[in-house]
Short mmCIF file of N, CA and C in Angstrom, two decimals:
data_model
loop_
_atom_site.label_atom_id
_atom_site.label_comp_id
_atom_site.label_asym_id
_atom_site.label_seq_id
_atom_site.Cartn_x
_atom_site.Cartn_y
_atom_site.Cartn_z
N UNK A 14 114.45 166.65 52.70
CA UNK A 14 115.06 166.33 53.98
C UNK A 14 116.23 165.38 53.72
N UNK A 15 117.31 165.14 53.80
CA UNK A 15 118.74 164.90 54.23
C UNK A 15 118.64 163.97 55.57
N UNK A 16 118.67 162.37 55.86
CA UNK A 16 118.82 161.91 56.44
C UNK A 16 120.32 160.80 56.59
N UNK A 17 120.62 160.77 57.71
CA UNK A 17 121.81 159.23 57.58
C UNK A 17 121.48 158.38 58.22
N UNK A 18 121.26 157.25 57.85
CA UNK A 18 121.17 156.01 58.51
C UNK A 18 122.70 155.36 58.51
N UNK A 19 123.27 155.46 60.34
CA UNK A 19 124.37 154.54 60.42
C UNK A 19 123.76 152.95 60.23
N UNK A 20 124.80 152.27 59.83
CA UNK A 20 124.16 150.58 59.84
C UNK A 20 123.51 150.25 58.84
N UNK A 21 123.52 151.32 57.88
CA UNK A 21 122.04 150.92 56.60
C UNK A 21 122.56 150.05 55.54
N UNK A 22 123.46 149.31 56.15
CA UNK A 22 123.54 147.68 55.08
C UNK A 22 123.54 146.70 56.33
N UNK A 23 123.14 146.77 57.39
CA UNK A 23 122.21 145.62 58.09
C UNK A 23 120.82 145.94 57.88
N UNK A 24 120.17 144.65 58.73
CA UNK A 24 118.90 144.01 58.98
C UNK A 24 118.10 145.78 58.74
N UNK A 25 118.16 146.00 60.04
CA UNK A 25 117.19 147.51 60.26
C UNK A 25 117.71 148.71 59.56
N UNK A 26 119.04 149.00 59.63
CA UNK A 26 119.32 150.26 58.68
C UNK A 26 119.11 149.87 57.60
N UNK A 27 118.75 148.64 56.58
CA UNK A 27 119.11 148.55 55.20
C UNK A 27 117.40 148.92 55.02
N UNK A 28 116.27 148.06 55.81
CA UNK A 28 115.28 148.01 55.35
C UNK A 28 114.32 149.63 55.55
N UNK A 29 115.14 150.58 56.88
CA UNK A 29 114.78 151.64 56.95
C UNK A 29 115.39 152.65 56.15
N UNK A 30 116.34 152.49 55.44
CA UNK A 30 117.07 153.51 54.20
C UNK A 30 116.04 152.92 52.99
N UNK A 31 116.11 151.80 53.16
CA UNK A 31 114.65 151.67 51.37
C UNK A 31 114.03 152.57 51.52
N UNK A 32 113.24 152.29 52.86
CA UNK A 32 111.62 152.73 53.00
C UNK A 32 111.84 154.68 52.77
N UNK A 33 112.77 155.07 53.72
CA UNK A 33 112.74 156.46 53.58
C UNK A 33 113.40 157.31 51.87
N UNK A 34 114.33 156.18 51.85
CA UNK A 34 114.41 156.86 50.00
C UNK A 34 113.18 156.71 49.79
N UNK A 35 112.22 155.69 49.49
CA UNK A 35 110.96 155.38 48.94
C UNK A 35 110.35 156.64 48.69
N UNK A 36 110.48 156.97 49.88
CA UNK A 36 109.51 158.11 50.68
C UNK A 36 109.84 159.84 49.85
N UNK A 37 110.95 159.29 49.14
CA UNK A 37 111.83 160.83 48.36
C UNK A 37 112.60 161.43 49.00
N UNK A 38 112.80 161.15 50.29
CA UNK A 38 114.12 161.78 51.24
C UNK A 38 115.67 161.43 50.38
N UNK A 39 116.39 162.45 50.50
CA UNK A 39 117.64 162.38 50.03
C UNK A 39 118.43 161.36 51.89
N UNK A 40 119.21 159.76 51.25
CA UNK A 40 119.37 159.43 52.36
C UNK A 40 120.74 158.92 52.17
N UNK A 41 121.38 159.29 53.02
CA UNK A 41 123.20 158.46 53.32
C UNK A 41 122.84 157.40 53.83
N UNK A 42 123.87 156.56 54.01
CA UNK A 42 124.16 155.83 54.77
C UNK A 42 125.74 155.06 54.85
N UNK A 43 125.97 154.81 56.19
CA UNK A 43 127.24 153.73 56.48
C UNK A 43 127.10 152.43 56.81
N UNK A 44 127.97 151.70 56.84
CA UNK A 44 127.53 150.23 56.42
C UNK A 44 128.75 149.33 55.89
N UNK A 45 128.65 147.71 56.26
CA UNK A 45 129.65 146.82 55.32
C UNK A 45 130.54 147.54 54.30
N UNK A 46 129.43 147.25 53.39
CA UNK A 46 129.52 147.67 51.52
C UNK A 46 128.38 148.49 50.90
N UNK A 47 128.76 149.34 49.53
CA UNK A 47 127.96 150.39 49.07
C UNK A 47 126.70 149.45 48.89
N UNK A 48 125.62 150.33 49.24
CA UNK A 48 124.50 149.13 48.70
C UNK A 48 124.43 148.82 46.90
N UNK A 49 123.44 148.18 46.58
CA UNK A 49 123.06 147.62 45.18
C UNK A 49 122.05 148.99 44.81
N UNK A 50 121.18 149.65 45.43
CA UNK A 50 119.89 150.30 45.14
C UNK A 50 120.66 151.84 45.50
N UNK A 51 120.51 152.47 44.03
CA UNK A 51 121.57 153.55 43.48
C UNK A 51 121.14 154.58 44.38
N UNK A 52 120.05 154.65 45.04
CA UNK A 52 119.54 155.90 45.29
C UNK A 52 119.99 156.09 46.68
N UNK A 53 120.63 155.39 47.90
CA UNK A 53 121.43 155.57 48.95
C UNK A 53 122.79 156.27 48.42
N UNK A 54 123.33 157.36 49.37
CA UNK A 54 124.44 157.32 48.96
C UNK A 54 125.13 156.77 50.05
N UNK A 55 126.32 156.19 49.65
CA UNK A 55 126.95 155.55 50.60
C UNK A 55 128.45 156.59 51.10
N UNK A 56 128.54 156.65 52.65
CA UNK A 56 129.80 157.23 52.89
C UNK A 56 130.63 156.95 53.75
N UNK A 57 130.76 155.24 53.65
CA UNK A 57 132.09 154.70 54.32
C UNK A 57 131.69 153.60 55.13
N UNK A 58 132.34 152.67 55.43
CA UNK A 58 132.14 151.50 56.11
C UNK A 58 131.76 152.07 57.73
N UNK A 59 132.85 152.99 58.33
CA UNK A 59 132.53 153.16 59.41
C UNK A 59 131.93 154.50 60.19
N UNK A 60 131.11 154.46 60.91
CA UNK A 60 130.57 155.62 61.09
C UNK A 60 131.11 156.95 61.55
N UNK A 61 132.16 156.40 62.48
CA UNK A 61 133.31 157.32 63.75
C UNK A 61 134.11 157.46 62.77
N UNK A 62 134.37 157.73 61.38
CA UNK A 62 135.34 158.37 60.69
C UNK A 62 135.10 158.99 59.35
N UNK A 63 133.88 159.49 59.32
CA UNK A 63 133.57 160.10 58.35
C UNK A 63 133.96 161.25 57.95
N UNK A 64 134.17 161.96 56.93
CA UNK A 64 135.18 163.49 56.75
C UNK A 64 133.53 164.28 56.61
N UNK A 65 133.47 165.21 57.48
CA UNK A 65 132.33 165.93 58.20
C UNK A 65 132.55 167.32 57.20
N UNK A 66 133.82 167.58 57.57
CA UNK A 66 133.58 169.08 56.28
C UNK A 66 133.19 168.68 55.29
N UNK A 67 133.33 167.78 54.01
CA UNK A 67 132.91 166.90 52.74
C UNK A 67 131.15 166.43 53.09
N UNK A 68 131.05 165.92 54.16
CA UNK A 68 129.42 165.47 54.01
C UNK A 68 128.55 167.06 54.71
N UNK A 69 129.01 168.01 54.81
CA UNK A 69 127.89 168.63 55.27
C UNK A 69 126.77 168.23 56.47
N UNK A 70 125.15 169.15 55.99
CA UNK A 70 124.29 168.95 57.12
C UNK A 70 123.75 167.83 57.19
N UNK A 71 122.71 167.50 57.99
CA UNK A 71 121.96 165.97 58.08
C UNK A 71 120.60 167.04 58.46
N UNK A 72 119.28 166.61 58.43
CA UNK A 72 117.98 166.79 59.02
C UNK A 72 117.75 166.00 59.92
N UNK A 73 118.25 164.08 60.36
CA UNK A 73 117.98 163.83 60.53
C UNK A 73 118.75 162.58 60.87
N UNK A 74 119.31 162.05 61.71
CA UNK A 74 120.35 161.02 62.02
C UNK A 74 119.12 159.90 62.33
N UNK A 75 119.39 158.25 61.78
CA UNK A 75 118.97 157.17 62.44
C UNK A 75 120.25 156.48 62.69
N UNK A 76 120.64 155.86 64.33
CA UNK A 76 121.74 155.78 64.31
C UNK A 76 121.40 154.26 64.39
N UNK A 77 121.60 153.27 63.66
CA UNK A 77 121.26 151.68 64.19
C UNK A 77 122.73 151.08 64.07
N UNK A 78 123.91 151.76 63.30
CA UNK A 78 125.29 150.66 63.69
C UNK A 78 125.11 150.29 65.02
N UNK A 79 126.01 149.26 65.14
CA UNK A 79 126.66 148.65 66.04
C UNK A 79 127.14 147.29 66.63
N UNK A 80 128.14 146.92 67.23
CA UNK A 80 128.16 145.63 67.59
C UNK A 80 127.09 145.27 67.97
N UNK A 81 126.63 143.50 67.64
CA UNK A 81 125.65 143.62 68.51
C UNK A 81 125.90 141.60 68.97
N UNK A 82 126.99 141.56 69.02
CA UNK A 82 127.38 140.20 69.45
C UNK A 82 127.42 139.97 70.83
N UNK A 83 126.34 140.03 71.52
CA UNK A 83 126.52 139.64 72.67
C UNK A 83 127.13 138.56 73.83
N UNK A 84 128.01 137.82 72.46
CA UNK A 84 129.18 137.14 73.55
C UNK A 84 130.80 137.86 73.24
N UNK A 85 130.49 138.93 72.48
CA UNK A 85 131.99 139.38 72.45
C UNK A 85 132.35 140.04 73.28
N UNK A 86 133.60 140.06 73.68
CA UNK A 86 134.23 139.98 75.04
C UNK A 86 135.28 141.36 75.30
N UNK A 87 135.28 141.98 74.25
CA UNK A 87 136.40 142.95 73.69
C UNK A 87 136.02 143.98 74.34
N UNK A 88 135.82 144.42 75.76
CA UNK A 88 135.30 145.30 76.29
C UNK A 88 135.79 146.97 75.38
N UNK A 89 136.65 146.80 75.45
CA UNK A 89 137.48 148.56 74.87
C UNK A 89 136.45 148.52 73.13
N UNK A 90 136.86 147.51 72.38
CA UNK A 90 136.02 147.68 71.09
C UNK A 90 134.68 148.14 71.14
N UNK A 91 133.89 147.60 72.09
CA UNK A 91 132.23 147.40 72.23
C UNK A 91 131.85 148.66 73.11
N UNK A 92 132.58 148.93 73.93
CA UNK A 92 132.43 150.53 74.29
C UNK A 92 132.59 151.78 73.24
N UNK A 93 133.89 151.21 72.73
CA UNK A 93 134.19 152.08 71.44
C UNK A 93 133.16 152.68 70.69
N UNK A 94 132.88 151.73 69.59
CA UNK A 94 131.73 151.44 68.85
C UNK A 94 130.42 151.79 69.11
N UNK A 95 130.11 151.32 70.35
CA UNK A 95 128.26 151.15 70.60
C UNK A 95 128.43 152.25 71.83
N UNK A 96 129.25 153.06 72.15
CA UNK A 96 128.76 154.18 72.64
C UNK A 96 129.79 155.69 72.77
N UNK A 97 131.01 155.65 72.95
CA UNK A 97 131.85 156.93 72.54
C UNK A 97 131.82 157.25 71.02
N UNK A 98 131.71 156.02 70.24
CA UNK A 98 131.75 156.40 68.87
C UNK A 98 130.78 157.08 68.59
N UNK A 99 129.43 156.86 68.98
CA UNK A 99 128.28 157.33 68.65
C UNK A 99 127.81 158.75 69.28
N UNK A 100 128.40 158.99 70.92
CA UNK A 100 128.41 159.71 71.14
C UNK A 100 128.98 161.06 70.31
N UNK A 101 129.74 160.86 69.59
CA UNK A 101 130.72 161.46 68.40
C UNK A 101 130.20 162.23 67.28
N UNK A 102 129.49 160.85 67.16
CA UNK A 102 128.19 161.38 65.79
C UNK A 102 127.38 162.23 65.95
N UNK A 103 126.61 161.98 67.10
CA UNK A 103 125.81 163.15 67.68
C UNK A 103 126.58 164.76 67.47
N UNK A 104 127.75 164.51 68.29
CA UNK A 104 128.13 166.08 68.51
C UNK A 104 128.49 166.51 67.01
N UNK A 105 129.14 165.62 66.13
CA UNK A 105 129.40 166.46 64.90
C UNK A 105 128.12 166.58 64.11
N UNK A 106 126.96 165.54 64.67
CA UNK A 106 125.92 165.98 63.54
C UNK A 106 125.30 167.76 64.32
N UNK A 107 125.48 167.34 65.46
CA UNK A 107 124.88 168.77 66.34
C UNK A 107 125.65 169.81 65.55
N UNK A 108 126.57 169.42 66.11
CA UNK A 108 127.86 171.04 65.23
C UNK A 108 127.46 171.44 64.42
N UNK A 109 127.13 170.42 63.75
CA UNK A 109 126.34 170.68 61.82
C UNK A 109 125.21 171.48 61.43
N UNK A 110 124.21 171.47 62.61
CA UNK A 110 122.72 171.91 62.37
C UNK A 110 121.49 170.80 62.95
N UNK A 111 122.37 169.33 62.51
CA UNK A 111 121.22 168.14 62.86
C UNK A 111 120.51 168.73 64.04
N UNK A 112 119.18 168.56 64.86
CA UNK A 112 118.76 168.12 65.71
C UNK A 112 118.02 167.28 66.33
N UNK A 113 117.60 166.19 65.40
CA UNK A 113 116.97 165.37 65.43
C UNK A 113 117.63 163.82 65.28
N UNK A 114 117.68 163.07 65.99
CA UNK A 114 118.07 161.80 66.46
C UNK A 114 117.49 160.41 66.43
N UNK A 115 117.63 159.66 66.45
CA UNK A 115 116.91 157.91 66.61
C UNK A 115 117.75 157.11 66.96
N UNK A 116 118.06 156.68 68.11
CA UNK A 116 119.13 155.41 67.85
C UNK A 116 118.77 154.38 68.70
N UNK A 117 119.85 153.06 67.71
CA UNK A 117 119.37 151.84 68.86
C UNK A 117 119.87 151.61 70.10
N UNK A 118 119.17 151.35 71.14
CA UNK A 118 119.19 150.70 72.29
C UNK A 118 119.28 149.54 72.13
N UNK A 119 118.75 149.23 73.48
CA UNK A 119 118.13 147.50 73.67
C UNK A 119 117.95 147.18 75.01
N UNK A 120 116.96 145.97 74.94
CA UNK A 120 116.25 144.98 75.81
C UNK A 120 117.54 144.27 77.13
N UNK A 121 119.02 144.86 76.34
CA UNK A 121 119.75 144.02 76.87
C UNK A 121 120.05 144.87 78.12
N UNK A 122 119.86 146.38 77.90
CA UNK A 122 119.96 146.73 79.33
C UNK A 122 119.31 146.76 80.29
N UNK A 123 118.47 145.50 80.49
CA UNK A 123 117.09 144.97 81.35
C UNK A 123 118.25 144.30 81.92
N UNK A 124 118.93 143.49 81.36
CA UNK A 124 119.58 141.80 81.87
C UNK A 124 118.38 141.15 82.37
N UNK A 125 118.35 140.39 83.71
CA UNK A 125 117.67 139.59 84.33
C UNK A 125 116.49 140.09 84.93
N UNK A 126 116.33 141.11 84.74
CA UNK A 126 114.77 142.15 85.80
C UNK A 126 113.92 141.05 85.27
N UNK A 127 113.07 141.04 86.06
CA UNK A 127 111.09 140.64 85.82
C UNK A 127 110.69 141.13 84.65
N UNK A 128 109.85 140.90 83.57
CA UNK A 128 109.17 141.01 82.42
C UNK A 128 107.63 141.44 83.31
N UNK A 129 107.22 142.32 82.73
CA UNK A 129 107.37 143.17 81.88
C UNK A 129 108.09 144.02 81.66
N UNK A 130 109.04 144.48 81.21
CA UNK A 130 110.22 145.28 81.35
C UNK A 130 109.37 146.90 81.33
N UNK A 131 109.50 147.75 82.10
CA UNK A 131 109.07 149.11 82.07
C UNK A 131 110.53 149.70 82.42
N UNK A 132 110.38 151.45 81.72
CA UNK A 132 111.38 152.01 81.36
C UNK A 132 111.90 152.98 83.03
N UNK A 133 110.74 152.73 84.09
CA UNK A 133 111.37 153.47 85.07
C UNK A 133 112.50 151.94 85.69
N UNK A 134 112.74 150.95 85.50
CA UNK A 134 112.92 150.17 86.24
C UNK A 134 114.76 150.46 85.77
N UNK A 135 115.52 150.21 87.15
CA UNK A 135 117.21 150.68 86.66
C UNK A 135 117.69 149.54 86.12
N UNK A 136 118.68 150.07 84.37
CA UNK A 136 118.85 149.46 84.05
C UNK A 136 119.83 148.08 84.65
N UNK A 137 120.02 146.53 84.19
CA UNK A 137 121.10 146.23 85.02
C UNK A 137 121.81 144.79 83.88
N UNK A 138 122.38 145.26 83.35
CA UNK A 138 122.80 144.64 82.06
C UNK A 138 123.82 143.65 82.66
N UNK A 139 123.78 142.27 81.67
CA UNK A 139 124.81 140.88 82.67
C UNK A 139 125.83 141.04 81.43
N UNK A 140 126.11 141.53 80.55
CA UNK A 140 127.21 141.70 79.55
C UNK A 140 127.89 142.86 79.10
N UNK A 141 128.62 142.59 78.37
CA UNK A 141 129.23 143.73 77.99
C UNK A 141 128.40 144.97 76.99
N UNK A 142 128.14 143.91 75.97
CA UNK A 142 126.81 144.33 74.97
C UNK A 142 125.51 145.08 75.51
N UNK A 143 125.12 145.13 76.36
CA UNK A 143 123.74 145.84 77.81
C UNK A 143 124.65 146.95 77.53
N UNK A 144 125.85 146.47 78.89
CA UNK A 144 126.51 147.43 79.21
C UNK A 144 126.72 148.67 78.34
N UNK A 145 127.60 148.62 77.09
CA UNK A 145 127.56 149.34 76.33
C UNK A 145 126.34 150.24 75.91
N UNK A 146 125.40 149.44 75.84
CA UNK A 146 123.92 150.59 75.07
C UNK A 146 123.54 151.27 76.87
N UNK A 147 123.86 150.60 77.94
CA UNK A 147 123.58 151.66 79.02
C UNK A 147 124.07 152.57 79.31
N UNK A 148 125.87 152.58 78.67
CA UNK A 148 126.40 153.90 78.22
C UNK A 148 126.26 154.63 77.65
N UNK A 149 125.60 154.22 76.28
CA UNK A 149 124.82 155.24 75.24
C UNK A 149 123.72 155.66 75.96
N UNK A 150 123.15 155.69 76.67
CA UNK A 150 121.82 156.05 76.77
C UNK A 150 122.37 157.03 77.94
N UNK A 151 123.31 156.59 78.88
CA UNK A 151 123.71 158.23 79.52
C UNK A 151 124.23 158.51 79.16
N UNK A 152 125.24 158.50 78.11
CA UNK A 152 125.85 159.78 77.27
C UNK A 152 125.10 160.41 76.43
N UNK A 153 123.91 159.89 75.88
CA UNK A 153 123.18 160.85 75.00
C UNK A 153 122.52 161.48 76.22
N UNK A 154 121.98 161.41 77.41
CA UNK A 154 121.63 162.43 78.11
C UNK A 154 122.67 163.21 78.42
N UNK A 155 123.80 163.20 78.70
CA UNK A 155 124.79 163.95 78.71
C UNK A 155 124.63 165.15 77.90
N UNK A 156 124.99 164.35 76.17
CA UNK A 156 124.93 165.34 75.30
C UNK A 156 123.56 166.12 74.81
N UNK A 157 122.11 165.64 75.68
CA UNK A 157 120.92 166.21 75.30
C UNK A 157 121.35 167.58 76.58
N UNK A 158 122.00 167.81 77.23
CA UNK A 158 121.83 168.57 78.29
C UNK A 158 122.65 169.58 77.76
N UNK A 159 123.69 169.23 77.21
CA UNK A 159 124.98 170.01 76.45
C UNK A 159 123.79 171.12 75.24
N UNK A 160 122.58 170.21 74.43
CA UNK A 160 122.10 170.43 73.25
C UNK A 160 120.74 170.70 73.41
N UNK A 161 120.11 170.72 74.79
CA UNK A 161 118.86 171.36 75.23
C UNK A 161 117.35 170.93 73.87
N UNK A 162 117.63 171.70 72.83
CA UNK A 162 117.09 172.23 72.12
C UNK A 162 116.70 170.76 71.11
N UNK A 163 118.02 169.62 71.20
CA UNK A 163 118.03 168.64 70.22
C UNK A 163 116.81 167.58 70.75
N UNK A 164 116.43 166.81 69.77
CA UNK A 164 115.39 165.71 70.15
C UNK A 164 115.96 164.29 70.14
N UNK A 165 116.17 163.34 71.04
CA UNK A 165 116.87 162.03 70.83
C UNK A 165 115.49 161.30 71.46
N UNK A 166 115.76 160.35 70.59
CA UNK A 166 114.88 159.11 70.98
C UNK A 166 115.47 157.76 70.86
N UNK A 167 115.32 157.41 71.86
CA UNK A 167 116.28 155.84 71.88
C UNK A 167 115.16 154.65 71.99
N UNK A 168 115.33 153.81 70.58
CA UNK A 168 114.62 152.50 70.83
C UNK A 168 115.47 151.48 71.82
N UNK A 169 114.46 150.81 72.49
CA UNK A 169 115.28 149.61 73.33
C UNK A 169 114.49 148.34 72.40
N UNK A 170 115.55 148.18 71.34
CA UNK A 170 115.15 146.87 70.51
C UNK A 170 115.19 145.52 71.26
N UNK A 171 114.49 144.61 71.18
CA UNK A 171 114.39 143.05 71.48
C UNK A 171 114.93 142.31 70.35
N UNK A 172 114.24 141.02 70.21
CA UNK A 172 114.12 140.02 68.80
C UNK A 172 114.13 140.98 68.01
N UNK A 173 114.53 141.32 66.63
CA UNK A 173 114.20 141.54 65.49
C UNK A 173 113.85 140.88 64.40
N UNK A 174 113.58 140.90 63.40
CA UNK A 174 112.93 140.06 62.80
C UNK A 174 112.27 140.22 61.98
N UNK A 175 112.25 139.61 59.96
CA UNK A 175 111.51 139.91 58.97
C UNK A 175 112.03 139.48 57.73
N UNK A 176 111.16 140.31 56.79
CA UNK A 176 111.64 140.08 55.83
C UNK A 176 113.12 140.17 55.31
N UNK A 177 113.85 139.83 54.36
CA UNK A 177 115.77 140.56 53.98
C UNK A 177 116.34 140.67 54.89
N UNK A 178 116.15 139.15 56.30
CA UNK A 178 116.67 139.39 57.38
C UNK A 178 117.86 138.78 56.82
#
């Protein structure tokens, strides 16, 4: 199986590209810098510009790039990035064959609601950073409607936190 982890030289893509090489999966990833541990291959700092005829199929996209500075202010960048860009990935991994998906969300498109946070409750994000992953999350329904057949699953991450943080 052929997987890419966007983000896999941060916190969560780095420690979920170990585990799945571990595992014997052939795994990409994008990121900072090439990693140290030979068995990732690395294909480019940024995810929204990868040369797609050269990388071929995927089995399996984990998408965790993204801004995730929640006082940055750069509305056009943070839209960019954390949700047209990604939206992007999807369709060229679709084009490709991929149908299978993972990407990050977050807690931030709660903003201020009541805790316990449940997933029927509408999202209502106080930043830009919410904002953004509440765009991803209707544009990947967008593009699940376009792709019927594809499987997306969106984590809504909180705290993170661990080891090689």
């Amino acid at each position: 199986m052929r997987i890419l982890v966007t983000g896999g030289t941060g916190f969560i893509g780095r420690n979920l590209a170990k585990k799945l090489s571990g595992f014997g999966y052939s795994v990409s990833i994008t990121g900072r810098e090439p990693p140290a541990d030979g068995n990732l291959e690395f294909l480019g700092r940024n995810f929204w510009d990868l040369d797609w005829k050269s990388i071929g199929r995927f089995d399996l996209v984990f998408h965790q790039a993204a801004i995730n500075d929640t006082m940055m202010h750069d509305w056009d960048r943070m839209f960019f990035v954390n949700s047209y860009a990604a939206r992007d990935l999807f369709i060229n991994a679709l084009n490709r064959g991929c149908g299978r998906f993972v990407y990050a969300s977050s807690t931030a498109v709660y903003g201020n609601l009541p805790v316990p946070f449940q997933e029927s409750q509408e999202p209502r994000p106080l930043n830009e950073y919410g904002e953004s992953k509440k765009l991803l999350e209707n544009l990947v329904k967008e593009v699940n409607g376009k792709f019927p057949e594809a499987v997306f699953v969106g984590l809504r991450y909180c705290n993170v936190y661990g080891p090689r943080e």
